[in-house]
Each structure stands twice: as C-alpha cells, then as structure tokens.
CSV table of C-alpha atoms and ligand atoms in Angstrom, one decimal:
chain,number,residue,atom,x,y,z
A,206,UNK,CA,-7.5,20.4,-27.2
A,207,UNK,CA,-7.6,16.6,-28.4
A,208,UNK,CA,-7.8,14.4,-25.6
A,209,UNK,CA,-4.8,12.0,-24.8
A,210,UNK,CA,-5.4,8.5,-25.6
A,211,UNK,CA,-5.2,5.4,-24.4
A,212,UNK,CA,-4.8,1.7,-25.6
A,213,UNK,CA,-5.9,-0.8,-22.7
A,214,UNK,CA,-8.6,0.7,-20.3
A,215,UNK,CA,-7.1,0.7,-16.2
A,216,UNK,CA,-9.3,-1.3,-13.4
A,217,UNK,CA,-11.7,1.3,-11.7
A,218,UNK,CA,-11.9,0.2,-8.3
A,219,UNK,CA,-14.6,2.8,-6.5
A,220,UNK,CA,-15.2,2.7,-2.7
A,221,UNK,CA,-16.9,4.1,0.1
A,222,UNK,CA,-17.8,7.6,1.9
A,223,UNK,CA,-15.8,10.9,1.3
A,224,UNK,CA,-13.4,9.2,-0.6
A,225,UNK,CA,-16.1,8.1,-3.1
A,226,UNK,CA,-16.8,11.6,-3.2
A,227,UNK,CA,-13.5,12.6,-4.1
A,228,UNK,CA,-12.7,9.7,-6.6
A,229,UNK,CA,-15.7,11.6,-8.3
A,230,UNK,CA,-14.2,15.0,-7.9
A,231,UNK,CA,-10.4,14.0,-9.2
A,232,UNK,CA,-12.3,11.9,-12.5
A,233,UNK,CA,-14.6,14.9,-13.1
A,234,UNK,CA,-11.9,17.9,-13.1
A,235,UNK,CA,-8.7,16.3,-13.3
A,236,UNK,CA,-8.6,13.3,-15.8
A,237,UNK,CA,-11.8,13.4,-18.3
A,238,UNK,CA,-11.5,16.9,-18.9
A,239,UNK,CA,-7.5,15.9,-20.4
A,240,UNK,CA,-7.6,12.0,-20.8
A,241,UNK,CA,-10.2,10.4,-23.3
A,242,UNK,CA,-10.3,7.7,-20.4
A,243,UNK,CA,-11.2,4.1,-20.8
A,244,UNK,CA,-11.6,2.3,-17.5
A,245,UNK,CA,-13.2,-1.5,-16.6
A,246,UNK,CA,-15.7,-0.1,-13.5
A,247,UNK,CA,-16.2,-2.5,-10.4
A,248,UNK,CA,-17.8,-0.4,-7.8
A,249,UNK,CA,-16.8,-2.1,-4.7
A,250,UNK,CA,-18.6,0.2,-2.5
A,251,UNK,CA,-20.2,-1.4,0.2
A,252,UNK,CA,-23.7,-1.6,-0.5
A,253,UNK,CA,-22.6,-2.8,-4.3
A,254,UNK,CA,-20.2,-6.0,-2.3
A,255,UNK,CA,-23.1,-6.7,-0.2
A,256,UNK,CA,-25.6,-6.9,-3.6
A,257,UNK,CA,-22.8,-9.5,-5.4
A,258,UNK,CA,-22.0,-11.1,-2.3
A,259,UNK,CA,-18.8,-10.0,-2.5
A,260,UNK,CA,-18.4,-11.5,-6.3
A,261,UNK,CA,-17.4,-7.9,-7.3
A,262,UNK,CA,-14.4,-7.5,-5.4
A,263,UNK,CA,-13.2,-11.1,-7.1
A,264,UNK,CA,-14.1,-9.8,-10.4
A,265,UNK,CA,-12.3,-6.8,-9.7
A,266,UNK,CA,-8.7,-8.5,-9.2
A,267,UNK,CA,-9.2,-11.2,-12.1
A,268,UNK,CA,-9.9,-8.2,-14.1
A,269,UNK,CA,-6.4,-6.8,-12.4
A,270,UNK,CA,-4.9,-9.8,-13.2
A,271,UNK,CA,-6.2,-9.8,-16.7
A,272,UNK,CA,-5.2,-6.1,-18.3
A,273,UNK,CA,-2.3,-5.5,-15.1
A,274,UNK,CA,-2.7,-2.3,-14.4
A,275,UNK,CA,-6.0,-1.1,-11.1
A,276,UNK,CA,-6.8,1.7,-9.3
A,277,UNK,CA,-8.5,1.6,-6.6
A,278,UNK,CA,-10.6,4.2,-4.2
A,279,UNK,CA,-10.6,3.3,-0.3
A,280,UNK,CA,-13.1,0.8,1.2
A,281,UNK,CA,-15.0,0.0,4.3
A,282,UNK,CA,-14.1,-3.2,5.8
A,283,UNK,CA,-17.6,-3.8,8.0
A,284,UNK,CA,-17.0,-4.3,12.1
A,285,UNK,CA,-19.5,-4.8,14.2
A,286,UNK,CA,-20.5,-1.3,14.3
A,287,UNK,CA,-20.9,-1.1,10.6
A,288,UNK,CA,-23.5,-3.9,10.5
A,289,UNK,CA,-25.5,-1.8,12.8
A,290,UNK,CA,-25.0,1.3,10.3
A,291,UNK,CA,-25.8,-0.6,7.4
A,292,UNK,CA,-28.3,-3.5,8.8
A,293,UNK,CA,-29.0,-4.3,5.2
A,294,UNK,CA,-25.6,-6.3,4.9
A,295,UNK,CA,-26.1,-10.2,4.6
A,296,UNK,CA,-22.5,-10.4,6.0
A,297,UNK,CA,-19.3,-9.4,8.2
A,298,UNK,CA,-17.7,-9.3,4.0
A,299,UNK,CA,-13.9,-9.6,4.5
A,300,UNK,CA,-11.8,-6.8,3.6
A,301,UNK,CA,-11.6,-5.9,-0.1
A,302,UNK,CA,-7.6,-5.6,0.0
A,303,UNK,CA,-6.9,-8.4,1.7
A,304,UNK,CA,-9.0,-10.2,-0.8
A,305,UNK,CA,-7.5,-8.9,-3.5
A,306,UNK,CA,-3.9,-9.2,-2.3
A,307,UNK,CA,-4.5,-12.7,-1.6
A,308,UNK,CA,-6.0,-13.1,-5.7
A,309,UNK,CA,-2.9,-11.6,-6.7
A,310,UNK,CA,-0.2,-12.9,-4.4
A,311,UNK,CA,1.1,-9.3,-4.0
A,312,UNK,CA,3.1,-7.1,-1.6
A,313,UNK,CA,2.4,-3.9,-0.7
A,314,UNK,CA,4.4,-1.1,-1.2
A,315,UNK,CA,3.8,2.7,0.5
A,316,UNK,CA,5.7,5.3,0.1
A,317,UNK,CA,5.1,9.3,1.5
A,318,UNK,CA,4.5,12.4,-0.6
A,319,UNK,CA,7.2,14.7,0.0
A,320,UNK,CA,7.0,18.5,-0.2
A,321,UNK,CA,9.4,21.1,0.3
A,322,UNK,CA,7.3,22.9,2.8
A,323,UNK,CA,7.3,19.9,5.5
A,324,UNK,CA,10.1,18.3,6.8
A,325,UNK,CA,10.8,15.1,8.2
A,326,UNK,CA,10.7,14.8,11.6
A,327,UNK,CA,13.8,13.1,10.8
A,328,UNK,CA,16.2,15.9,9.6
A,329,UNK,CA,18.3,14.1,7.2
A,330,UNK,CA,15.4,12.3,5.3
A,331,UNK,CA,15.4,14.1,2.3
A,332,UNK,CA,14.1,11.5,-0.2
A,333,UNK,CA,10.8,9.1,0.2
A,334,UNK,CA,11.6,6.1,2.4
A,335,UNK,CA,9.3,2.7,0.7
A,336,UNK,CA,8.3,0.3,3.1
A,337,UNK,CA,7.7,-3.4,1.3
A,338,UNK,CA,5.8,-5.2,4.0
A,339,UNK,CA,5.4,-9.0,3.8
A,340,UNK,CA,1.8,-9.8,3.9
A,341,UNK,CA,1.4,-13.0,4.2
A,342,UNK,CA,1.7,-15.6,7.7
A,343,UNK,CA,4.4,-15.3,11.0
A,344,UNK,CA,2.0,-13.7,14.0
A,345,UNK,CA,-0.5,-12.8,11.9
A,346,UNK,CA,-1.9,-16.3,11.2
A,347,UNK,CA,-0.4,-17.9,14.3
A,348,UNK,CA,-1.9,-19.7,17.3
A,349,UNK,CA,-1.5,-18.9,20.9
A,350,UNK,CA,-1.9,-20.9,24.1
A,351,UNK,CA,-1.9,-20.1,27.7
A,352,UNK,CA,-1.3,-22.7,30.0
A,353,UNK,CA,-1.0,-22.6,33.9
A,354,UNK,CA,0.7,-25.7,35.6
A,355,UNK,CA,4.5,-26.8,35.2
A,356,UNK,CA,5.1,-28.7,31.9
A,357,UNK,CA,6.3,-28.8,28.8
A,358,UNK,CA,5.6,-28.2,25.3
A,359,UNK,CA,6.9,-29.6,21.7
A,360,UNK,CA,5.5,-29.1,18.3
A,361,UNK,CA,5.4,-31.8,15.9
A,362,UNK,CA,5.4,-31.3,11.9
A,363,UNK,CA,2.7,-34.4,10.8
A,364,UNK,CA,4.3,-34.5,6.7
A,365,UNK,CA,1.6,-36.5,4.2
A,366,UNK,CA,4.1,-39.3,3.4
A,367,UNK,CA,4.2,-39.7,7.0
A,368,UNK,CA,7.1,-38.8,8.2
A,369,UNK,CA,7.0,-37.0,11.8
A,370,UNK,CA,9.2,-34.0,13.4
A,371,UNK,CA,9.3,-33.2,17.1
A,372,UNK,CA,10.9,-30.3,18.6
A,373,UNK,CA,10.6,-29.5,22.2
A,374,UNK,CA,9.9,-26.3,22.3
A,375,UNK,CA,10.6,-25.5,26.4
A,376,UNK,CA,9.6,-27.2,29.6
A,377,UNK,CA,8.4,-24.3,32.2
A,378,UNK,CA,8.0,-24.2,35.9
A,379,UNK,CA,4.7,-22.8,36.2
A,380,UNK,CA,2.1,-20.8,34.2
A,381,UNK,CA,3.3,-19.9,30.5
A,382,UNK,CA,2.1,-18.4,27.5
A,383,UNK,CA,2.9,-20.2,23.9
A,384,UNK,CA,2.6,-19.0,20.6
A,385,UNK,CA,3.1,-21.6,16.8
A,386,UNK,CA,3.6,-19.8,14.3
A,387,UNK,CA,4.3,-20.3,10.5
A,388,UNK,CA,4.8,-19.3,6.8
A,389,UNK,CA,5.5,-20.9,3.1
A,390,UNK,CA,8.4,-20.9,1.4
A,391,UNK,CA,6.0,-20.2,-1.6
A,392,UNK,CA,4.7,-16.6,-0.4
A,393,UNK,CA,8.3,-15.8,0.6
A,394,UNK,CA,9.3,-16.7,-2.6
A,395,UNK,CA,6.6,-14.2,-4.5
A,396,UNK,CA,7.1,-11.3,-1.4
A,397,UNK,CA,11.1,-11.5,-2.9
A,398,UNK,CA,10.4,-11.9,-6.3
A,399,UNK,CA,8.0,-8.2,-5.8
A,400,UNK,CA,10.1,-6.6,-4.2
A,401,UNK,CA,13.0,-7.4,-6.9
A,402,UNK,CA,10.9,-6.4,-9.7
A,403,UNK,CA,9.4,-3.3,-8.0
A,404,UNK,CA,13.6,-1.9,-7.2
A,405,UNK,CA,13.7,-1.9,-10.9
A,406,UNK,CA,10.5,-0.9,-12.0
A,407,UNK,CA,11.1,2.3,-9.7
A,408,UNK,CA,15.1,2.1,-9.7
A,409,UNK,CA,15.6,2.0,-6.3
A,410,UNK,CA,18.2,0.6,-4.1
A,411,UNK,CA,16.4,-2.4,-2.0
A,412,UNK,CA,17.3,-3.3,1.3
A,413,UNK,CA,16.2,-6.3,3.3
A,414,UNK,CA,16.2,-7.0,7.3
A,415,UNK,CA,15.3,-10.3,9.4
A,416,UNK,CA,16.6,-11.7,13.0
A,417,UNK,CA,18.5,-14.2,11.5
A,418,UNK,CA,21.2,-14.1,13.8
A,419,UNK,CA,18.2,-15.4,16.2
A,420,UNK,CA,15.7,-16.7,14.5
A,421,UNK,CA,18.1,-19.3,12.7
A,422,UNK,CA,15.7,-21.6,10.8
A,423,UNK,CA,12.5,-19.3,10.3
A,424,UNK,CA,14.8,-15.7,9.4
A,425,UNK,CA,17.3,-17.9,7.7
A,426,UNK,CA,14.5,-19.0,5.3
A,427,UNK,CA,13.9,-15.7,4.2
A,428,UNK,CA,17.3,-14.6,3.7
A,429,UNK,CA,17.9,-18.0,1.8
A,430,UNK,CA,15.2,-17.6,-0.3
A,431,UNK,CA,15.9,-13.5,-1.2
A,432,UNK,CA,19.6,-14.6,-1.9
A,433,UNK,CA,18.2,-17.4,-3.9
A,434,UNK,CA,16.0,-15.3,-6.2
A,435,UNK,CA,18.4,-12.2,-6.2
A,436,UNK,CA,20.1,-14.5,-8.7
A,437,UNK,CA,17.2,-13.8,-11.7
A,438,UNK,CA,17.6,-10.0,-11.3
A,439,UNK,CA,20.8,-8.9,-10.7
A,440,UNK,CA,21.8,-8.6,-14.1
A,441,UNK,CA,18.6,-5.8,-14.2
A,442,UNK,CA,20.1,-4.3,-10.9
A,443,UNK,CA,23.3,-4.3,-12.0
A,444,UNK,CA,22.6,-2.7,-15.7
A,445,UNK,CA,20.5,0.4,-13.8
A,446,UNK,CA,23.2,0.7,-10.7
A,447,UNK,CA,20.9,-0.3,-7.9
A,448,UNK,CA,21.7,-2.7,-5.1
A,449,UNK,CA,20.2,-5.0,-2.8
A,450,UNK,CA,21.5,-4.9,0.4
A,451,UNK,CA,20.8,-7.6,3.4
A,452,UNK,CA,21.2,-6.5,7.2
A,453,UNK,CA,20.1,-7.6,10.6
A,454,UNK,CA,16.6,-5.6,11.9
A,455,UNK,CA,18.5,-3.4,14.4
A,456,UNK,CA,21.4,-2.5,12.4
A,457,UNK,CA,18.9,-1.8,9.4
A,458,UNK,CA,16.6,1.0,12.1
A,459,UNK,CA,20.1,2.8,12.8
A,460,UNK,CA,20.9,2.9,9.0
A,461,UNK,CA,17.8,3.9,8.2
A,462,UNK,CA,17.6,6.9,10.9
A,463,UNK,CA,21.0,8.2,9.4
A,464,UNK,CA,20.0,7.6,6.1
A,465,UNK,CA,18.8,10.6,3.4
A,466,UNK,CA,15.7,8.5,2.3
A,467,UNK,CA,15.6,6.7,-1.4
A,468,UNK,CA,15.4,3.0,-0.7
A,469,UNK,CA,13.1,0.0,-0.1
A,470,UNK,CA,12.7,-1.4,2.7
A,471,UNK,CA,12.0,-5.0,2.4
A,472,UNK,CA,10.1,-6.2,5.9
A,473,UNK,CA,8.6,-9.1,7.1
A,474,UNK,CA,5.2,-8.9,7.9
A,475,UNK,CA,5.2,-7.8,11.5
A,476,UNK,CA,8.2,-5.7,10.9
A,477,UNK,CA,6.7,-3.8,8.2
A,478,UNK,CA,3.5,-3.5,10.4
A,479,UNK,CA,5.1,-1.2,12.8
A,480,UNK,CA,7.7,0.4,10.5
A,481,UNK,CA,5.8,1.7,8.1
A,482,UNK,CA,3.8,3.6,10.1
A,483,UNK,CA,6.8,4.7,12.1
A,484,UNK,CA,7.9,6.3,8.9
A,485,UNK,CA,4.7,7.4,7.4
A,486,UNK,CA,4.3,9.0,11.0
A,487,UNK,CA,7.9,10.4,11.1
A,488,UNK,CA,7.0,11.9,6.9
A,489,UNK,CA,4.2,13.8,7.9
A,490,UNK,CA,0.8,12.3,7.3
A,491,UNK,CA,-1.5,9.4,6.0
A,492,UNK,CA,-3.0,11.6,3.1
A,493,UNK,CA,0.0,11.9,2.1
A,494,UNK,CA,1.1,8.6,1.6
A,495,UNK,CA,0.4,6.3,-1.4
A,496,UNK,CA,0.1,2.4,-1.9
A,497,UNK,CA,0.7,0.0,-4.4
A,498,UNK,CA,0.2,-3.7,-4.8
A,499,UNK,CA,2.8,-5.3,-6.8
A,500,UNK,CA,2.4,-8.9,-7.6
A,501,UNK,CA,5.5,-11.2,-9.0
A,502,UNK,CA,4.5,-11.0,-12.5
A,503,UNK,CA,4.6,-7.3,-12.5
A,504,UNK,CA,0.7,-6.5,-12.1
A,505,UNK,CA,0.0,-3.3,-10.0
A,506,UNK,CA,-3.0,-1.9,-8.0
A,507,UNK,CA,-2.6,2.0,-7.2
A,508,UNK,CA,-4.3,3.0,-3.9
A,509,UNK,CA,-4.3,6.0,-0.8
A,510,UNK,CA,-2.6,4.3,2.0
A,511,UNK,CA,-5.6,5.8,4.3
A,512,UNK,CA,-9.6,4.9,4.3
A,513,UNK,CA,-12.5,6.4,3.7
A,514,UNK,CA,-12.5,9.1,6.3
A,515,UNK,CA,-15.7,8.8,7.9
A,516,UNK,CA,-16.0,11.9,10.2
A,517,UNK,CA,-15.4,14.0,7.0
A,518,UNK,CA,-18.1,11.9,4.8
A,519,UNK,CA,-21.2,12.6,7.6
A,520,UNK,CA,-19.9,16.4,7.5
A,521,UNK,CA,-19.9,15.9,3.5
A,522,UNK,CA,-23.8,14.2,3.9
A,523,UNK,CA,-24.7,17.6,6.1
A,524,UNK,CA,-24.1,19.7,3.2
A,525,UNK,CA,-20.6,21.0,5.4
A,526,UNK,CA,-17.7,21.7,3.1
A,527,UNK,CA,-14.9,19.2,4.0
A,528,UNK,CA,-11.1,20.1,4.0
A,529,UNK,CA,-10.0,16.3,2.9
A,530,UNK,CA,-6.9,15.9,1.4
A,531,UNK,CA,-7.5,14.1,-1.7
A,532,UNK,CA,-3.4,14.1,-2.7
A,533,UNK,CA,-2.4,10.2,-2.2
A,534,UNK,CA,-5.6,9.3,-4.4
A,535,UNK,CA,-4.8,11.8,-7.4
A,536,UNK,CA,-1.6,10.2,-6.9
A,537,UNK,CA,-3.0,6.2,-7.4
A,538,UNK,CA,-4.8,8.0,-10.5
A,539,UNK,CA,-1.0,8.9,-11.8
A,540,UNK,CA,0.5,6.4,-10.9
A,541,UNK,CA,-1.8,3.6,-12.5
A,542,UNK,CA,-2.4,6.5,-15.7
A,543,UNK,CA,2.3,6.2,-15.8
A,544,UNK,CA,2.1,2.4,-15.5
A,545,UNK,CA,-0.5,1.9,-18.4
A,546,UNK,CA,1.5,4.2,-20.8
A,547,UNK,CA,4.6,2.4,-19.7
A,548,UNK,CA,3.2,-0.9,-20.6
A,549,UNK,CA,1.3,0.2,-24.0
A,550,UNK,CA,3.8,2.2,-25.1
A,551,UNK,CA,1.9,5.5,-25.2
A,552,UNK,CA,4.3,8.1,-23.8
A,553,UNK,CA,1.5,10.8,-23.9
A,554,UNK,CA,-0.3,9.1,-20.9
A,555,UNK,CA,2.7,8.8,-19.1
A,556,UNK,CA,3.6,12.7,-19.7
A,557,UNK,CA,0.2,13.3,-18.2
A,558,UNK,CA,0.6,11.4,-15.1
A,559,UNK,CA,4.2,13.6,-15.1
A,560,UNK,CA,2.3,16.8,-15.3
A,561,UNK,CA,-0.4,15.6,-12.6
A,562,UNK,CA,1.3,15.3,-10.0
A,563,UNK,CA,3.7,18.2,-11.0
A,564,UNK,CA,0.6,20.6,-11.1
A,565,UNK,CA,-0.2,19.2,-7.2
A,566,UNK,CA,3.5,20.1,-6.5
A,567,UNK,CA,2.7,23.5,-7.7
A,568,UNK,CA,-0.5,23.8,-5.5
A,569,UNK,CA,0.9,23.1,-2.4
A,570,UNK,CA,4.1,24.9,-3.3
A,571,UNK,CA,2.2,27.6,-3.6
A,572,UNK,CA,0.8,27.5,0.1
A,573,UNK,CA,-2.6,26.2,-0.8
A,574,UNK,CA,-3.1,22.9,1.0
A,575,UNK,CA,-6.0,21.2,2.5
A,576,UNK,CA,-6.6,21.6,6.4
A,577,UNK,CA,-4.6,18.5,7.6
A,578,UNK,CA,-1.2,19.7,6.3
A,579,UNK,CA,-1.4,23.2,7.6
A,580,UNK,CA,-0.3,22.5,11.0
A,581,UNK,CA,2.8,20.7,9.4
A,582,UNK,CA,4.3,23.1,6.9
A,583,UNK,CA,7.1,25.2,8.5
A,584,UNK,CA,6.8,28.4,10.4
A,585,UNK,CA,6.2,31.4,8.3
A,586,UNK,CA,5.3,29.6,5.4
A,587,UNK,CA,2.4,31.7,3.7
A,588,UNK,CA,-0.7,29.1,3.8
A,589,UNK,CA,-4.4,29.7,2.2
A,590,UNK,CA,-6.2,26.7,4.1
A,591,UNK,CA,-9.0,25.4,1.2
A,592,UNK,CA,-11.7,22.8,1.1
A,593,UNK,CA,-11.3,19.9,-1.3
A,594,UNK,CA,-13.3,21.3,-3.9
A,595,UNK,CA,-10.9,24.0,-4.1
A,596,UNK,CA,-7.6,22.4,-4.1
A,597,UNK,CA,-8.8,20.4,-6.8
A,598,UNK,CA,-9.6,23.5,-8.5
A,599,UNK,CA,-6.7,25.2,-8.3
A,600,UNK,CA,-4.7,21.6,-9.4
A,601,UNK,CA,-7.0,22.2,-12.5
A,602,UNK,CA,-5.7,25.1,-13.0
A,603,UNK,CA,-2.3,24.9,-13.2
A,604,UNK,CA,-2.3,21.4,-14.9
A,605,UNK,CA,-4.5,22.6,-17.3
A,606,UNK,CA,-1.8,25.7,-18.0
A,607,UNK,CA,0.7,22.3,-18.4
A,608,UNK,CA,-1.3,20.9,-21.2
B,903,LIG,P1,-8.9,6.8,7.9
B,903,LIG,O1,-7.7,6.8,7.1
B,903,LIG,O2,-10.2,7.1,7.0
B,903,LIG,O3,-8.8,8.0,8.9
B,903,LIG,C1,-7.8,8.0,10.0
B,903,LIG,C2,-7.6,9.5,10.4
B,903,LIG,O4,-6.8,10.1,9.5
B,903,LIG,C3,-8.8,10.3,10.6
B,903,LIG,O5,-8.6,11.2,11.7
B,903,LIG,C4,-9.0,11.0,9.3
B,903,LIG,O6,-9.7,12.2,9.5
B,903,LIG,C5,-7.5,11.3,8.9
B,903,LIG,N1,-7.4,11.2,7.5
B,903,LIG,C6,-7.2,10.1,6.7
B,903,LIG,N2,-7.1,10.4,5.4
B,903,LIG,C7,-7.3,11.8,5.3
B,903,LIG,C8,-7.4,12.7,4.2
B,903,LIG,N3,-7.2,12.2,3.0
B,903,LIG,N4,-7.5,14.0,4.5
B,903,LIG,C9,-7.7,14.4,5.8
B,903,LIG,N5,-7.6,13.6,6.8
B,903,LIG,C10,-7.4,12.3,6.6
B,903,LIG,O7,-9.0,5.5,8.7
B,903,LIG,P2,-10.2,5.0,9.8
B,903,LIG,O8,-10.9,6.1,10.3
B,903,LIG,O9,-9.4,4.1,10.6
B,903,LIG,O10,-11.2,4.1,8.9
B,903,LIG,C11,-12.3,4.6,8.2
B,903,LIG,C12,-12.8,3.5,7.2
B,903,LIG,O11,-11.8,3.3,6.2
B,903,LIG,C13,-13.0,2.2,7.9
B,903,LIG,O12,-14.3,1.7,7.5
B,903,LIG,C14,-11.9,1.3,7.4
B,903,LIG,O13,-12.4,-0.1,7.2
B,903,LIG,C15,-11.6,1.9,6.0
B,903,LIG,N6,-10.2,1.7,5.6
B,903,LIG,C16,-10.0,1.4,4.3
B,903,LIG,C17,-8.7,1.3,3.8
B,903,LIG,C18,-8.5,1.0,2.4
B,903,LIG,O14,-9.5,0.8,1.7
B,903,LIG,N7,-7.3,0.9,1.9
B,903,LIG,C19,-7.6,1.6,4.7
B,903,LIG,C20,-7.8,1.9,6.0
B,903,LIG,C21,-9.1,2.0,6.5
C-alpha cells in the first residue's frame, strides 16, 4: 500500500513518562505504518528543557506559529518534589503550556470522547459539551491582602500621562480580607476572537456567560468586547447556521444541565477552571478528553487534556504491563493529521484522521477498552479489559482493514 502523503510537516511536541511511551507506541503502529509522516521534532521532555534551558519549548511554539498546525505529548511541570527526582535540573522550568499559550495568545479548548457504551452522568447529554476557558488574568494573577484593624481601602489606577483614578473600594469595621484583581482588553479581545473562529472551524453553536448583571464594569468588558468582535464573524456564522448566544453564569449552568450537549462554552478564566472539570467529570474521564490551543489567527496545538501518568510510568520502568488509556492522545494525532490536510488541501490526510478515530470507535465498541473505562461502561456490557500495547493493536487492526 503507498503511503498517504503530506505537504507541510506537523509540530512534534514529545513529553515525559508513560505518555512518552505511548506517543512512541501510537507513531510506531498507528501513523508510520499508513502516513509517509513529516514532522518538525522538539522533544520537550524534561531532561531535553533542562539541557536548552527551556529554549526548546520556545522553539517549539515559534515553530507552531510558523507552519500552524502542533501536536503535542503531555509534560512534567517540576514541583518541588520533582527537583528532588531529577536533582540534575538547573531550574523550577515553568510549565511548557503555559509557555506556549502565552507565545501564541491562545485559548484552550477541551472537549470529552463520547462512546455509546458510557453515558453521561447527565442523562440528556448526548453530544460533547466544549468548554473555552479564558486563560489569561482575573484571580489568577490577582493580589490579595489581609488586614486586621478598622479602615478602609481604595484602589487607585496611576495612567502614564498622569492622569489618576480613585475608587473606594469599602471601609470595614474590623479585620478584612482584600483581593485587586485585573485583565486587558487586549487578551479578551484574542480569547473572543478564538473562540469565534474555533465555532466555525468546528461548526458549533457558541455560547458565552459572565456576571455582568454584578460585576458591571469588569463582566461588562467582556460582553462588550465579544459583542464587539461578533461583528467580523457573523456573516461565517450565519452562512453555516450556528449562533452565538450570551447569558448570565447561572442561567447558562441550568441551560447547560438541560441541554443535549453540542455547544461551546465560552468561560472566563475562573469559570472555565471549575466547569470544565465539572463536565469532563460528569462525561466520564480525563483519558478521555482532548485539548486544543486555538490562537486568533487560526494556529492550533492538539493535546490529551491529562499528564503524564506517573504511577503507570514507574510500573512501565518495572517491566509491569500498564493498562493506560492512550485514546485522547491518538486523538491530538487526528486531530492535528485533519487540520493539516484541511489547510494543505490534501483530503487523503484528512480521510485518515477520519478513519483513526473511527477504528478507536470500533475498538471500544467492541468491548475492548483499557482498564480505566471498564468500571464506567454500562451493566452487562461484554468487556475484554487489555493493556495499552493491546488496544493499540487491536486499533491497528481494524484501521488497517479501513485502508
Ligand atoms: P495525570 O493526568 O497524569 O493523572 C491523574 C489521574 O488520572 C491519575 O490517577 C492517573 O492514573 C489517571 N489518568 C490520567 N490519564 C490517564 C490515562 N490516559 N489512562 C489511565 N489513567 C489516567 O495528572 P497528575 O498525576 O496530576 O500529573 C502527573 C504529571 O503530569 C505531573 O508532572 C504534571 O505536571 C503533568 N501534567 C501535564 C499536563 C500536560 O502536559 N498537559 C497536564 C496535567 C498534568
């Protein structure tokens, strides 16, 4: 069989532990046997970051920027307790996504892997629910104070040309807690602009949810600045019959319980913290879900939403067969594979990605599923419980009957 082609070569991202191990597995069986592959490699395993001082992972997201289309494997992001595992590291390195995001100004998307045999705990999901988180600012980069006598407090805005803004924020009675918090019109701008394009690019509805009601100035923003930009796309969302849809937080949770699924969820950044993994909880499992960094100017990064799954990995090192589910990163593989045929015009590649994922669909519909998903599928379904090595296998199989 001639191998399908391709025109510009993906980002390789590789990462760390057993999911290192299974990037290997999925490139050796799934993709080179099928796809005459042409990749740009950065390996941003640890070790590899620490040798560059961390130059890699930069390189890695120019590159992404450059020929717009990465996948990437999952990544330690060194705590204390890693620099005691790995005492060769110069440095604490900062986490390889967030660096990355921050290179490409993106938003996340992450969305679950659904399969007939596991049902929502929600009954009336029946479609993938796509959380958009915000990634950028509000708590996350905010400063808190705690302060213990009667007084009062006011922020002030110090502008360049001088000009000064004083609010006072309340005057208490005794000890208080105070928190300043902030973000730029500029990242709001690029978190709406992501979200827009990534509605079309998947042809979903989009739906969008702040405290504005509250939150007058800061929520108001962002509803402003989402109406504002709606503007440039709504010719696109009107052509493919998708909407965009804003609502307050609360009302959007109730919608959202009684909803069938097959929408994004726009969220700011602590929002989207806590929702998404209420959903991803609520769909089933981590390994089941799948990421993607979409930047305003369409570039995309294909990722597992989980990490490296360490417990598994020191089995793996121990010569103990592992049982980890290697689903959400064959799925980065398609995903980035769809995307690069999409953009160079080479349907073939796209097909493949089609027939990828289809051929996982067939595994599992077929009862054969890694460990972690057996205790989810529903009673009386007939399950053969396999090690990674043999789920990929059998995913051979059946794509390789596709091609
Ligand atoms: P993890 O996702 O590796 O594991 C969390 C739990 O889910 C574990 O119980 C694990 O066994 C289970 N799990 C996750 N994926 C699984 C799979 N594919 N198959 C079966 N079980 C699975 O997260 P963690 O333990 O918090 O972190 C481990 C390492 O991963 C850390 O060093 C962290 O920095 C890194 N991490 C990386 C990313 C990323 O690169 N995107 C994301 C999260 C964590």
């Amino acid at each position: 069989m001639e191998k399908i082609k391709m025109v510009t070569p993906l980002v390789e991202m590789d990462g760390d532990e057993m999911t290192r191990i299974l990037w290997q597995m999925i490139k050796d069986q799934l993709i080179l046997p099928f796809v005459d592959l042409k990749t740009e490699y950065y390996d941003l395993g640890l070790l590899h970051r620490n040798e560059t001082q961390d130059q890699v992972t930069v390189d890695a997201a120019n590159a992404t920027r450059r020929l717009g289309v990465a996948v990437k494997c999952a990544t330690i992001t060194p705590n204390k307790q890693r620099m005691e595992e790995y005492p060769q590291l110069t440095q604490m390195w900062k986490s390889p996504n967030g660096t990355i995001r921050s290179i490409l100004d993106g938003t996340v998307f992450r969305a679950p892997i659904l399969i007939d045999s596991i049902h929502p705990v929600v009954k009336n999901w029946k479609k993938p629910i796509t959380i958009a988180r915000h990634a950028y600012g509000d708590v996350y980069k905010s400063v808190d104070l705690y302060t213990t006598e009667p007084g009062e407090c006011t922020m002030t805005f110090k502008g360049q040309s001088g000009e000064e803004k004083t609010l006072l924020v309340q005057k208490v009675d005794g000890p208080a807690v105070w928190q300043g918090a902030h973000n730029k019109e500029k990242s709001i701008r690029s978190f709406a602009r992501a979200c827009f394009q990534y509605a079309i690019d998947t042809r979903q509805d989009l739906w969008f949810s702040t405290k504005d009601t509250i939150a007058k100035v800061y929520d108001g923003e962002f509803k402003k600045v989402f109406e504002e930009e709606f503007e440039s796309y709504k010719a696109k969302f009107d052509e493919l019959g998708i909407t965009y849809f804003y609502t307050l937080i609360d009302d959007a949770v109730a919608r959202v319980i009684r909803s069938q699924g097959g929408f994004i969820w726009a969220c700011k950044n602590y929002d989207g913290d806590v929702m998404s993994d209420m959903v991803s909880t609520a769909f089933g499992s981590l390994a089941m879900m799948t990421s993607v960094l979409v930047s305003p100017d369409g570039t995309t990064e294909y990722e597992a939403a989980h990490g490296t799954v360490t417990k598994h990995y020191y089995k793996h090192l121990k010569g103990e067969q592992t049982s980890t589910n290697p689903m959400a990163t064959i799925f980065a593989w398609s995903g980035a594979l769809r995307k690069r045929g999409q953009l160079d015009g080479t349907p073939d590649l796209s097909a493949f990605a089609d027939k990828l994922e289809a051929a996982c669909f067939e595994t599992l519909g077929d009862g054969i599923m890694t460990k972690d998903l057996v205790g989810l599928v529903d009673e009386g379904t007939p399950v053969t419980a396999v090690n990674s090595s043999e789920f990929i296998g059998a995913i051979h199989d059946r794509l390789a009957a596709k091609l």
